[in-house]
Coordinates of C-alpha atoms and ligand atoms in Angstrom, one line a residue:
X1 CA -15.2 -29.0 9.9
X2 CA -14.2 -28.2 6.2
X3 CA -11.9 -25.6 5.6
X4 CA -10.9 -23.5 2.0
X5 CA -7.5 -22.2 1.4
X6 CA -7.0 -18.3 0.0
X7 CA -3.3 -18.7 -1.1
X8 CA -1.9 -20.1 1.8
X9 CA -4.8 -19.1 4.7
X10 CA -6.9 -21.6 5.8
X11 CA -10.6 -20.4 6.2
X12 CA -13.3 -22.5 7.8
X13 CA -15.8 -23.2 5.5
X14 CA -18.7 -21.2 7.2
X15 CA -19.6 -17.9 6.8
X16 CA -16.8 -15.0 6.6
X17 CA -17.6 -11.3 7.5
X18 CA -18.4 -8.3 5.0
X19 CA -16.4 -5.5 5.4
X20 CA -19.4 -2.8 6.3
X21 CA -17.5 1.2 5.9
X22 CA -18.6 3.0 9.5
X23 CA -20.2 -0.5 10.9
X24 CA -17.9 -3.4 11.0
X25 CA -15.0 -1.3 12.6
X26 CA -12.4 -2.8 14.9
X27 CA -14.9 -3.5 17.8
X28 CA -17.5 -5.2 15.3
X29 CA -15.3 -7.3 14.1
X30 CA -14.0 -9.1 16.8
X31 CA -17.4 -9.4 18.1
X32 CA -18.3 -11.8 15.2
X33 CA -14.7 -13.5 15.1
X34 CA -15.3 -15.0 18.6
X35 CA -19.1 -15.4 17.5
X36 CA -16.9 -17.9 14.4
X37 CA -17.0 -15.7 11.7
X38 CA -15.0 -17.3 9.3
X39 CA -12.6 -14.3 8.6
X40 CA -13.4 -10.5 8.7
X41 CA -12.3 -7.4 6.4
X42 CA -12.0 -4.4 7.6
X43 CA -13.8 -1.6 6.3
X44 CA -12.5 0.0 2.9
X45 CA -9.3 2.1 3.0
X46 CA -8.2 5.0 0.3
X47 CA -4.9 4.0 -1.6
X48 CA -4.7 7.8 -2.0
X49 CA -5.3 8.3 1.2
X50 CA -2.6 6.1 3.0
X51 CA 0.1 6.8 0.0
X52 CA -0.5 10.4 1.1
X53 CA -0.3 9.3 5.1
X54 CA -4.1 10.6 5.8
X55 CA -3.8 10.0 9.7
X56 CA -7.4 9.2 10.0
X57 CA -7.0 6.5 7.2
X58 CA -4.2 4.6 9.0
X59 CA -6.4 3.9 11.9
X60 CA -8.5 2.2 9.8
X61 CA -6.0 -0.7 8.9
X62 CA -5.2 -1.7 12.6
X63 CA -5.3 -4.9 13.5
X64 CA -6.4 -6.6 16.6
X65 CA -3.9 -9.8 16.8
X66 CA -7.5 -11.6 18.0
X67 CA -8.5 -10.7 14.7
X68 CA -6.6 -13.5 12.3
X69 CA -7.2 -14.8 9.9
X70 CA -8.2 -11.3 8.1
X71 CA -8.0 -8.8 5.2
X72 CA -7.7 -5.3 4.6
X73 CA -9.5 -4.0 2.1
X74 CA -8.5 -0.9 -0.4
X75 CA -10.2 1.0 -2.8
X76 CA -8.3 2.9 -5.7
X77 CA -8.6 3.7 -9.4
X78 CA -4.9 3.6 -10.0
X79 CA -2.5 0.9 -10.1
X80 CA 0.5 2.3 -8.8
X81 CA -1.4 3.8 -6.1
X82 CA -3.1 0.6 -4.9
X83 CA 0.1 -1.1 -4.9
X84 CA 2.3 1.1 -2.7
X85 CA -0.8 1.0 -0.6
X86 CA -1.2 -2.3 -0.9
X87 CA 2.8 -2.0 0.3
X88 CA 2.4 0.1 3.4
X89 CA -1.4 -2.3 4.2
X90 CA 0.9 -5.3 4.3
X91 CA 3.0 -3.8 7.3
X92 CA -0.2 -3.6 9.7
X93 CA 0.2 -7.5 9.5
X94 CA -3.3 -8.5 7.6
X95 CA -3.1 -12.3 6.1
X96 CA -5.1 -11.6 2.9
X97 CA -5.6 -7.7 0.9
X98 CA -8.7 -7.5 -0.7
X99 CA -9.6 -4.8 -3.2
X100 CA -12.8 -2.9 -3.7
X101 CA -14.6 -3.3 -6.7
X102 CA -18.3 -3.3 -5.6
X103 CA -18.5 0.0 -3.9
X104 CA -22.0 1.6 -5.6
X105 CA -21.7 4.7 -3.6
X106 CA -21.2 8.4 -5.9
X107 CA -18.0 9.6 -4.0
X108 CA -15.8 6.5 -4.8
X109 CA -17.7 5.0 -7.5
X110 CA -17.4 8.6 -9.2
X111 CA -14.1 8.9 -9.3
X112 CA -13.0 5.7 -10.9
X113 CA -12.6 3.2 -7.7
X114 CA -15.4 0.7 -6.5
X115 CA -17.9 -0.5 -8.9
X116 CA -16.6 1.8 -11.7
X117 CA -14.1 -1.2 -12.2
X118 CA -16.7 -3.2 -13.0
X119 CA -17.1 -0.8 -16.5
X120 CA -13.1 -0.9 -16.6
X121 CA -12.6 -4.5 -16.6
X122 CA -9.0 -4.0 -18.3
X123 CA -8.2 -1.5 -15.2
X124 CA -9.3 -3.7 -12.7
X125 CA -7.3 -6.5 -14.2
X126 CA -4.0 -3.8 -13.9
X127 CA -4.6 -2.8 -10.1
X128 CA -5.5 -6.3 -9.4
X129 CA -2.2 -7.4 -11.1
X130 CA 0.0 -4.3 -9.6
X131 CA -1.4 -5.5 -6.0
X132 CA -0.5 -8.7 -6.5
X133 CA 3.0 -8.2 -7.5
X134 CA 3.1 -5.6 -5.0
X135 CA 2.6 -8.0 -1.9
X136 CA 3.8 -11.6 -0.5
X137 CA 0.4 -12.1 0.5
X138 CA -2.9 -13.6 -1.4
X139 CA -4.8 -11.0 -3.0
X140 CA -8.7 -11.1 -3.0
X141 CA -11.5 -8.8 -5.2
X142 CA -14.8 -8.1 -4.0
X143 CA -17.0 -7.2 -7.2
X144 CA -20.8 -7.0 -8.0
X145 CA -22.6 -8.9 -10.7
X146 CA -22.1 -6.2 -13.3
X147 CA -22.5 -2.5 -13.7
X148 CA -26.2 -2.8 -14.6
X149 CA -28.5 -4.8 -15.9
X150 CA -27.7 -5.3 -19.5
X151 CA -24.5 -5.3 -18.5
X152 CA -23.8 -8.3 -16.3
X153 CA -19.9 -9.5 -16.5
X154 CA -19.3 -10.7 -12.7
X155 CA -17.7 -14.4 -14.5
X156 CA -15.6 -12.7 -17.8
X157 CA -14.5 -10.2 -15.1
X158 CA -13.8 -12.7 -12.4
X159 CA -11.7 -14.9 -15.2
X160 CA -9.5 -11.9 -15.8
X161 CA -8.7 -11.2 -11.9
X162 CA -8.4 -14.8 -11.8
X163 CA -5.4 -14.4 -14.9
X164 CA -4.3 -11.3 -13.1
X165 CA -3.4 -13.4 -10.2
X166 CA -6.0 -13.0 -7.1
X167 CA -6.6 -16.0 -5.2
X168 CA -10.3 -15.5 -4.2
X169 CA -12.9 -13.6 -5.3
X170 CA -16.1 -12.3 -3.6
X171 CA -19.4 -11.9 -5.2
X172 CA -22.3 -10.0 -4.5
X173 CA -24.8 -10.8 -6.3
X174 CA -26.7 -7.4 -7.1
X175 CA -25.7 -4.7 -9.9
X176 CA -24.2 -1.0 -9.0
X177 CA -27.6 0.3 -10.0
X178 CA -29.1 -1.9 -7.9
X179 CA -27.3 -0.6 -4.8
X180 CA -28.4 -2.2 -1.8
X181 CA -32.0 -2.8 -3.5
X182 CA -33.8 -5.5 -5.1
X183 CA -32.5 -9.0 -4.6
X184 CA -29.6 -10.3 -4.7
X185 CA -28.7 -12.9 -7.8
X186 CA -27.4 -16.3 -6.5
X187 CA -27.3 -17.3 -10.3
X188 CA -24.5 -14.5 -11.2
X189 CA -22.7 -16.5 -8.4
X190 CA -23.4 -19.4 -9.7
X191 CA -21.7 -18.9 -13.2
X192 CA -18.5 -16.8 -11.6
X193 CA -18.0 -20.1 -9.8
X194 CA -18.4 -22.0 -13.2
X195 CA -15.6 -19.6 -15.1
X196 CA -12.7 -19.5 -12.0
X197 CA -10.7 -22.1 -10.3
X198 CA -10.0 -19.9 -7.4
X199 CA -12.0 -19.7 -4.4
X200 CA -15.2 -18.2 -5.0
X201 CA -17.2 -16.3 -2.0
X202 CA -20.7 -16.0 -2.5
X203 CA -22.8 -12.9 -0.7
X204 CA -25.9 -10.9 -0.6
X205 CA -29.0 -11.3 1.8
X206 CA -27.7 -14.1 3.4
X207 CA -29.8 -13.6 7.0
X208 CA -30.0 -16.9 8.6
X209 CA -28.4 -20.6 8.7
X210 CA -31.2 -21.8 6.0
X211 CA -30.3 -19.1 4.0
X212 CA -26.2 -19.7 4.2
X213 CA -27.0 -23.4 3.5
X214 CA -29.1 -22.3 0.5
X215 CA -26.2 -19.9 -1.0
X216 CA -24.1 -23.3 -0.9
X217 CA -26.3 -25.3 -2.7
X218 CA -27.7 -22.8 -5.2
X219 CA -24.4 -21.4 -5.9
X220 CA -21.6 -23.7 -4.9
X221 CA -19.5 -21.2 -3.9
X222 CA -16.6 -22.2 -1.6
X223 CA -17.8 -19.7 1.2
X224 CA -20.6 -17.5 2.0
X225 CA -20.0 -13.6 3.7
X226 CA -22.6 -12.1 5.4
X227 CA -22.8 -8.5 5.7
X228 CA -25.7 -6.9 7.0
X229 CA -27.5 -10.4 8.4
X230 CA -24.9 -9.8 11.5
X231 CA -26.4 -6.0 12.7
X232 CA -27.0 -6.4 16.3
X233 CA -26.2 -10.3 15.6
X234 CA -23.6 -11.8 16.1
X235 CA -24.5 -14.9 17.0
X236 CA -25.3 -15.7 13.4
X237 CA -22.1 -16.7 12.4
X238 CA -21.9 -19.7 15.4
X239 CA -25.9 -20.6 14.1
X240 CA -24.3 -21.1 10.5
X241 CA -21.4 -23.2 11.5
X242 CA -23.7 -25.8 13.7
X243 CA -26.4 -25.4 11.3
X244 CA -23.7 -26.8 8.6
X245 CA -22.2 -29.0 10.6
X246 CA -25.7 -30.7 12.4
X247 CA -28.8 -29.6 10.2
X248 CA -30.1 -28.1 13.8
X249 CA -30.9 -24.5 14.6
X250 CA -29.1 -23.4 17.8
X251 CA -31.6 -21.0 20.0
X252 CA -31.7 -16.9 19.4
X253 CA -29.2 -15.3 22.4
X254 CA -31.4 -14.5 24.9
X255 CA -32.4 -10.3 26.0
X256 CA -29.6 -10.5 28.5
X257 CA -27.4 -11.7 26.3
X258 CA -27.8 -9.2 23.6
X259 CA -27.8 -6.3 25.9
X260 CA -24.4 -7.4 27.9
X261 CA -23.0 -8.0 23.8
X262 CA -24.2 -4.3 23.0
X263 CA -22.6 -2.8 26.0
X264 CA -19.3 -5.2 25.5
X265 CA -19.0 -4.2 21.9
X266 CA -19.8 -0.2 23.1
X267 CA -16.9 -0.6 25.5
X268 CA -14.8 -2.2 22.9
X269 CA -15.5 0.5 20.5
X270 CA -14.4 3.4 22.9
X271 CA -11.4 2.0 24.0
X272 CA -10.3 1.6 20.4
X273 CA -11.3 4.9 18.9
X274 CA -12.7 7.3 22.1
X275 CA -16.1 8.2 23.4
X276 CA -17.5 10.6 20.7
X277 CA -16.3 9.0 17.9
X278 CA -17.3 5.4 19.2
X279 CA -20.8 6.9 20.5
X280 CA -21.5 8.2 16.7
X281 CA -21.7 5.0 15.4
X282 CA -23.2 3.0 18.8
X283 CA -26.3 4.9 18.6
X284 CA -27.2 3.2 15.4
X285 CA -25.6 -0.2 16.2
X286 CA -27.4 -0.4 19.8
X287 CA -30.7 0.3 18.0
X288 CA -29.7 -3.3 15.9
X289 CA -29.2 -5.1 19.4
X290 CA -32.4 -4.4 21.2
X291 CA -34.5 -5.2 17.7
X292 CA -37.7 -6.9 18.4
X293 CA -37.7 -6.8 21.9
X294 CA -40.8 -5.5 24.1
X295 CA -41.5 -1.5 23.8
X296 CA -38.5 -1.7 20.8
X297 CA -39.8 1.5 19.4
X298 CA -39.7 3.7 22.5
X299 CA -36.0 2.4 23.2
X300 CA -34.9 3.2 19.5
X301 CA -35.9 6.4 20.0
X302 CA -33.5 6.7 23.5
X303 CA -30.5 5.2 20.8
X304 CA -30.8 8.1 18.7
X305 CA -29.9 10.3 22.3
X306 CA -27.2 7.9 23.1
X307 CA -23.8 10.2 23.8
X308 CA -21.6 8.1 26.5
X309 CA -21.1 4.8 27.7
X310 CA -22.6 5.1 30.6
X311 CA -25.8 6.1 28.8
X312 CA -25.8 2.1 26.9
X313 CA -25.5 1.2 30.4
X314 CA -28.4 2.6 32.2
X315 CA -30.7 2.0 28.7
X316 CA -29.7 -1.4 29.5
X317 CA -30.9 -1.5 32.8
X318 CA -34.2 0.1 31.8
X319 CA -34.4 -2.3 29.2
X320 CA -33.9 -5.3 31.8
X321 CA -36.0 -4.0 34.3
X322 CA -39.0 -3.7 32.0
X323 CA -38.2 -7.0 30.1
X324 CA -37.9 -8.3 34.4
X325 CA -34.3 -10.0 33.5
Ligands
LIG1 C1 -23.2 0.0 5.7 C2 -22.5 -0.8 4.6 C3 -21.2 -0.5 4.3 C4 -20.5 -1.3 3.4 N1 -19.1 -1.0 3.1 C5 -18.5 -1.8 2.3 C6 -17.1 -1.7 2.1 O1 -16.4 -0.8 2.8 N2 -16.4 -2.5 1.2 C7 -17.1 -3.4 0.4 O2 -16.5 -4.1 -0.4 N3 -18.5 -3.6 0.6 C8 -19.1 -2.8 1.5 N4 -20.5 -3.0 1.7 C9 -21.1 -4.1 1.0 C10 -21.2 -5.4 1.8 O3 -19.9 -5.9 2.0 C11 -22.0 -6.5 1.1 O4 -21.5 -6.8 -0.1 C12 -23.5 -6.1 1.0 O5 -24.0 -5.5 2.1 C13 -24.3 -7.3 0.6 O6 -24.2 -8.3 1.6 P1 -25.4 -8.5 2.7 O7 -26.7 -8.6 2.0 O8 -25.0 -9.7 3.5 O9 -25.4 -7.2 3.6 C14 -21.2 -2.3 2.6 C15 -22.5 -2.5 2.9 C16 -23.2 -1.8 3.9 C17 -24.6 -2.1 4.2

């Protein structure tokens, strides 16, 4: 097994974890940890927000001690905010803080934080530096190729976070104003890996061992993250690590074991953060588990209805009785 180091953390050289806001929670997480994700980060975190002791924000940066190695991830447009945040992140034990510099969406994007850095490369370069003076821990950045088309800067920006003292950096390889569409550019990977000496972690549409494989070779990078390519599958990060290691593609999980995952990382979920809450987000993340199986569409459809535990339960023994588990 080959391994990378982000300051001091050694990573397996496999396939790390995206963070995911209102998807790869707590519960998710660990799922794909004991599946051999690489690392995880958590979902994105307002430096506002925990400076100002938002309740609902601090839940967010618990850690599972199963979880390690793993980041915490903050968003912010200001660098004295993102480095008392950065502060108060380091006390809920995380080995790496990343910072958010990819976010496309309008609310946080908008107001300065996210991909806006991407426009701001000489504000980046000051939160980025604030952060990393801030903590005793390696600091990471997660940015996009560029703000837009004509205006694609993932390597000069990468070079400066790189001066600014970050010890990884995470690419994904579309622009803000592609969002989540289009494809992703391994080649803007590529070249941020030719400008930096620090660990460079290559993502975007990476949704199968071939396709990990492929991000390594095309790109070079010194780790792949896989964000979306995990929904309702977390078996993908222990296909990448034997695909690596052997060449060979391990078998899909089988019904069963999909549906007894769904109802362990349901159960997970509501110990961690209560029924309703938990059940919000379980509707959409049980209609990922049963994908592709026989009469998929009718049992989507029952997802959407999904309001207690016990509900994942009996939709699971439907689901095996038809499918005559
Ligand atoms: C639902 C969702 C939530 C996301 N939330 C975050 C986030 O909180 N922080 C972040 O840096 N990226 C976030 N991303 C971007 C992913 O980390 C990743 O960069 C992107 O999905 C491309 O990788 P993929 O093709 O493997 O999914 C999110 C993506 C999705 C689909």
């Amino acid at each position: 097994m080959e391994y990378l180091n982000i300051g001091s953390v050694r990573i397996e050289k496999t396939a790390a974890l995206a963070p995911m806001a209102s998807v790869a929670d707590r519960a998710y997480r660990m799922i794909c940890r004991e599946h051999g994700a690489a690392y995880a980060v958590s979902e994105m975190i307002s430096a506002k927000g925990l400076c100002f002791s938002d309740r609902k924000t601090e839940e967010l940066c618990t850690v599972d001690e199963r979880e390690h190695p793993y980041a915490l991830q903050l968003f912010g447009d200001d660098p004295y905010y993102c480095a008392e945040a950065a502060k108060r992140l380091a006390d809920f034990g995380p080995d790496i803080i990343d910072i958010n510099m990819g976010c496309p969406v309008p609310k946080i994007a908008g107001n300065g934080s996210g991909s806006a850095l991407m426009r701001d490369v000489p504000r980046a370069a000051q939160i980025a530096s604030a952060v990393v003076k801030a903590v005793d821990l390696p600091v990471t950045c997660k940015i996009r190729a560029g703000w837009d088309a004509d205006s694609i800067n993932a390597p000069e920006m990468a070079h400066v976070l790189e001066d600014a003292g970050i010890a990884a950096v995470a690419v994904h390889g579309r622009t803000r104003m592609q969002m989540y569409h289009g494809i992703a550019d391994p080649d803007v990977i590529r070249r941020v890996k030719e400008a930096v000496k620090i660990p460079v972690i290559g993502n975007g549409d990476v949704t199968s061992p071939a396709g990990a494989k492929r991000m390594y070779d095309v790109t070079g990078c010194d780790l792949v993250m896989i964000g979306r390519g995990s929904y309702g599958d977390p078996w993908i990060f222990e296909r990448v690590r034997h695909f690596l290691a052997t060449g060979e593609e391990l078998a899909p999980p089988s019904i069963d074991e999909r549906l007894s995952e769904m109802i362990r990382q349901t159960e997970m979920a509501v110990s961690f953060k209560g029924e309703r809450l938990a059940m919000a987000e379980a509707r959409r993340l049980c209609s990922f588990y049963i994908r592709g199986i026989k009469n998929a569409a009718k049992y989507r459809g029952r997802c959407g209805m999904l309001k207690t535990l016990d509900d994942v339960r009996t939709l699971a023994d439907e689901i095996r009785n038809d499918t005559q588990i």
